[in-house]
XYZ file of C-alpha atoms in Angstrom:
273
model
C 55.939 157.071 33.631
C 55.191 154.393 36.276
C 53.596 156.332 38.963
C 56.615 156.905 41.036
C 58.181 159.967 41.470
C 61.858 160.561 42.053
C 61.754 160.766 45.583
C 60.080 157.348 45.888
C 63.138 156.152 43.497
C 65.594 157.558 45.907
C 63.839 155.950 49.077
C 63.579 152.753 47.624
C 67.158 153.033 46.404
C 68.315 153.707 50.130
C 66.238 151.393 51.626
C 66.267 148.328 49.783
C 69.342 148.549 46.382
C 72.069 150.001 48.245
C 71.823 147.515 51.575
C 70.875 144.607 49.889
C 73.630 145.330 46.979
C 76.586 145.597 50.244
C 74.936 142.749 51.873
C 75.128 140.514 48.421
C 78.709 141.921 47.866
C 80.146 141.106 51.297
C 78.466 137.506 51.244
C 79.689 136.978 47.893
C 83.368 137.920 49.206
C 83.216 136.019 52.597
C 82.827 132.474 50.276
C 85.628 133.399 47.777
C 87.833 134.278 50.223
C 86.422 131.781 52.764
C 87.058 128.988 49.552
C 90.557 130.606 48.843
C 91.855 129.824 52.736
C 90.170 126.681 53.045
C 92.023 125.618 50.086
C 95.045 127.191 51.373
C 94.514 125.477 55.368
C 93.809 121.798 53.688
C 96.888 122.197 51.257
C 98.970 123.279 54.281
C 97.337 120.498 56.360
C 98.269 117.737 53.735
C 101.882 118.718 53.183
C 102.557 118.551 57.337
C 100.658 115.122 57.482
C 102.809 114.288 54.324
C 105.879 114.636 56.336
C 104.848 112.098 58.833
C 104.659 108.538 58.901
C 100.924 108.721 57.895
C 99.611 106.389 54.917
C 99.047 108.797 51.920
C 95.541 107.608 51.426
C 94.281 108.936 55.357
C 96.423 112.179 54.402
C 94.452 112.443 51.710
C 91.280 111.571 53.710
C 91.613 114.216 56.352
C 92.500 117.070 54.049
C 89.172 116.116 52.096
C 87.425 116.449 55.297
C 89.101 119.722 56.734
C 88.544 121.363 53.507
C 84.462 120.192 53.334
C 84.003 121.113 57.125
C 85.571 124.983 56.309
C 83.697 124.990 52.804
C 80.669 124.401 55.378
C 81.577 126.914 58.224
C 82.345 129.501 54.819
C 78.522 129.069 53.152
C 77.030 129.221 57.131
C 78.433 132.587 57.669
C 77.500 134.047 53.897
C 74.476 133.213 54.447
C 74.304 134.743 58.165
C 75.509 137.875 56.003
C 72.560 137.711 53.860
C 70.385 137.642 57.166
C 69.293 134.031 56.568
C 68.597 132.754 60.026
C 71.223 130.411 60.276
C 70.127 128.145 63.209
C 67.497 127.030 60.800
C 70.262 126.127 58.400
C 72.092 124.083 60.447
C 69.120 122.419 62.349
C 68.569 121.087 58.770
C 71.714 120.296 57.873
C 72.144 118.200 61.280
C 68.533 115.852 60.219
C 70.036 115.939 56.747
C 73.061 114.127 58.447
C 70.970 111.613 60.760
C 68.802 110.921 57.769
C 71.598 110.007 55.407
C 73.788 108.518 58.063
C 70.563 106.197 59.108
C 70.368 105.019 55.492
C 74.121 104.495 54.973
C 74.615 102.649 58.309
C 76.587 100.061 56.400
C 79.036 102.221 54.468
C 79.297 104.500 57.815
C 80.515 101.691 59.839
C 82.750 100.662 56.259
C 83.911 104.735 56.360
C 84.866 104.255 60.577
C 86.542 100.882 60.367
C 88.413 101.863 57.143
C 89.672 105.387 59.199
C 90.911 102.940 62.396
C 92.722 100.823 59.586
C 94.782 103.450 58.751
C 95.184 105.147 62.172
C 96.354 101.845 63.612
C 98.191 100.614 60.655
C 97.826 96.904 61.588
C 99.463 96.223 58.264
C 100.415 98.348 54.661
C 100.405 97.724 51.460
C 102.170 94.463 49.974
C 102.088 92.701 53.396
C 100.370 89.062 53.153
C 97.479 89.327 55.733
C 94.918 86.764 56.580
C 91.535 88.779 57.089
C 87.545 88.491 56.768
C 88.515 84.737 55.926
C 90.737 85.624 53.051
C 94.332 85.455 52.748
C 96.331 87.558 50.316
C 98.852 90.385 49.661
C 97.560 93.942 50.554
C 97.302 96.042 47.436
C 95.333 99.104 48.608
C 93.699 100.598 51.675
C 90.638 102.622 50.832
C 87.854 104.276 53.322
C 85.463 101.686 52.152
C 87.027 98.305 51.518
C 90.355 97.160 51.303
C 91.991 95.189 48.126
C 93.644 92.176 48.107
C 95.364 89.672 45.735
C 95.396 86.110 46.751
C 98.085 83.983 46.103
C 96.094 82.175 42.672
C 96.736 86.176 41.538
C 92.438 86.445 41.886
C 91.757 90.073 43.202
C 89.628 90.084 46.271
C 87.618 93.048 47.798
C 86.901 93.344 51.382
C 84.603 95.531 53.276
C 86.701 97.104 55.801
C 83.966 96.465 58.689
C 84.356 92.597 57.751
C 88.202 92.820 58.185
C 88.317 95.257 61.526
C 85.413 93.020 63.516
C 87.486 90.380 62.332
C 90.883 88.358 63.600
C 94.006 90.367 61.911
C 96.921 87.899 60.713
C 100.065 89.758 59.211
C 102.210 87.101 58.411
C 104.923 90.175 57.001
C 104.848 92.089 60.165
C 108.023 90.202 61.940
C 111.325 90.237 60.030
C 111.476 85.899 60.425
C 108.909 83.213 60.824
C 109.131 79.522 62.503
C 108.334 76.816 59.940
C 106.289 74.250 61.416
C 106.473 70.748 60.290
C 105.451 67.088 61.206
C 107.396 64.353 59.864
C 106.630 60.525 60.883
C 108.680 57.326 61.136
C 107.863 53.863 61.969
C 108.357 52.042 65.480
C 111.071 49.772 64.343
C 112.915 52.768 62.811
C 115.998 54.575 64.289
C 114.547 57.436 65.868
C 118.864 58.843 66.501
C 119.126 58.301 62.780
C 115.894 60.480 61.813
C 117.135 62.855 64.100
C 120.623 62.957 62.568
C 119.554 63.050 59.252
C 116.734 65.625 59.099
C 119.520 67.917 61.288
C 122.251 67.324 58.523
C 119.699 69.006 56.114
C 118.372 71.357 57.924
C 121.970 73.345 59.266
C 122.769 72.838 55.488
C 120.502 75.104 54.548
C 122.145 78.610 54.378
C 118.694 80.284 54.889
C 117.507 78.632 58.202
C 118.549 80.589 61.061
C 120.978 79.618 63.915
C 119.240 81.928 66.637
C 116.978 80.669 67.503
C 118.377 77.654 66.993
C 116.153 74.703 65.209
C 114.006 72.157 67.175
C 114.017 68.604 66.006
C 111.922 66.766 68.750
C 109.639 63.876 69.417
C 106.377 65.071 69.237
C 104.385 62.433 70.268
C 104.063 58.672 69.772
C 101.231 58.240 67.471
C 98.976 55.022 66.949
C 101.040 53.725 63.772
C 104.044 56.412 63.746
C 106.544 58.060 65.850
C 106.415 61.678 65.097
C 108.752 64.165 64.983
C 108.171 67.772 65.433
C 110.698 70.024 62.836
C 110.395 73.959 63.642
C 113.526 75.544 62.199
C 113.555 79.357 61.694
C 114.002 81.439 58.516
C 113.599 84.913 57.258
C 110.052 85.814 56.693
C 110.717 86.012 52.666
C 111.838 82.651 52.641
C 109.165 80.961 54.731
C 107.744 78.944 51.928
C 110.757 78.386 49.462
C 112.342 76.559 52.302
C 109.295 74.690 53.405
C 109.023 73.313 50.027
C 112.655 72.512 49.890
C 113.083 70.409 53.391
C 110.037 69.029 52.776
C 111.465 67.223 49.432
C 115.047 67.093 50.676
C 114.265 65.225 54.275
C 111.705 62.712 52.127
C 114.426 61.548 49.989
C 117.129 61.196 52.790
C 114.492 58.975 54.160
C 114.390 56.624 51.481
C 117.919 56.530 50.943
C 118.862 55.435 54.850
C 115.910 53.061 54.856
C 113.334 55.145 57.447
C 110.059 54.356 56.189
C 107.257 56.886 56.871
C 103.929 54.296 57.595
C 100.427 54.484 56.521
C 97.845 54.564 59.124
C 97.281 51.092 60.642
C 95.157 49.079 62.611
C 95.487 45.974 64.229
C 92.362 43.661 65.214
C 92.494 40.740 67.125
C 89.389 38.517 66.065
C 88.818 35.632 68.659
C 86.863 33.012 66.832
C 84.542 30.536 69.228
């Protein structure tokens, strides 16, 4: 009807139908099956990391990855099946990369920093970190930025670049934390009675630590003030309840044993001629 006999059928058939039909079957089989054990291999992956001490999030992260990088090796080698020249394939997929990677410098160096942050762990969720500038309790870790809450309860969020190329304080890493506090007393005051009274508070305080053992010392003799130097220990928890506490309790045992705490003075001495 068309001009071609049956022979021509049947040698076009052989030729081109059959081989091409195998070819499209076997390709299409290498990517189910190639989908089915990368599936399989990430799952795997992610329940042996789950077992470890990793954070769930980089779990999560590398079994994303694994699974993209065999979905990629799969499609290469379906389409090497199909007799696609696959060299050419990945020499474009490679530019592709540099391209994107060029334009998304920013969120690339975000993606690294973010994937050291949860390598190195430098802190976890609900620690109180100072980072980038900001201080505030950890909330979540992500690949890109990092969430915070300060203490005003305002949520903050931080590239993870800014916090990684930045000074890392984790004031929840160590189990107890020194207060530090300053508290001043006139010249003509007793300094043995300031002593004795700010130590009275202090070892009544259930929650400040014997070892190491509190320091109540002269600082330094200031222009209108002697100061002492206060630096009792406590669990980290209780840093700032206590703070609060001596703070109050020391200024009122100071007014009731008559040490005064002076305002910055001057004296001049004016010769008149």
């Amino acid at each position: 009807m068309f001009g071609i006999d049956q022979a021509q059928m049947i040698t076009f058939y052989d030729k081109f139908v059959a081989p091409w039909s195998i070819k499209i079957l076997i390709a299409l089989l290498i990517f189910l099956i190639g989908q089915l054990v990368a599936k399989i291999i990430s799952r795997v992956l992610g329940k042996v990391l789950g077992r470890t001490k990793l954070d769930s999030i980089l779990v999560e992260f590398i079994q994303s990855l694994v699974n993209a990088l065999l979905l990629v090796f799969v499609i290469v080698a379906a389409l090497d099946q199909l007799g696609v020249n696959t060299n050419s394939v990945i020499a474009v997929l490679g530019a592709a990369g540099l391209a994107i990677g060029l334009a998304l410098q920013g969120s690339l160096q975000n993606f690294a920093a973010g994937f050291m942050l949860l390598i190195f762990r430098p802190f976890k969720g609900g620690d109180f970190v100072e980072a980038a500038g900001v201080a505030g309790v950890i909330e979540k870790i992500g690949i890109f930025s990092t969430t915070m809450h300060t203490g005003d309860n305002k949520e903050v969020i931080i590239p993870n670049g800014a916090i990684y190329s930045s000074n890392i304080i984790n004031y929840s890493k160590r189990a107890t934390r020194r207060i530090d506090m300053v508290f001043s007393i006139g010249y003509a005051d007793d300094i043995r009675l300031a002593r004795d009274v700010m130590d009275a508070i202090i070892k009544a305080d259930p929650r400040v630590l014997a070892d190491p053992e509190p320091l109540i010392a002269v600082g330094e003799l200031g222009p209108s003030s002697v100061n002492f130097f206060v630096r009792p220990w406590v669990k980290t928890e209780d840093y700032w309840a206590v703070k609060f506490e001596l703070t109050e309790k020391i200024k009122i045992a100071f007014d009731e044993n008559g040490i005064t705490i002076p305002f910055p003075q001057m004296d001049i001495h004016w010769n008149k001629p």
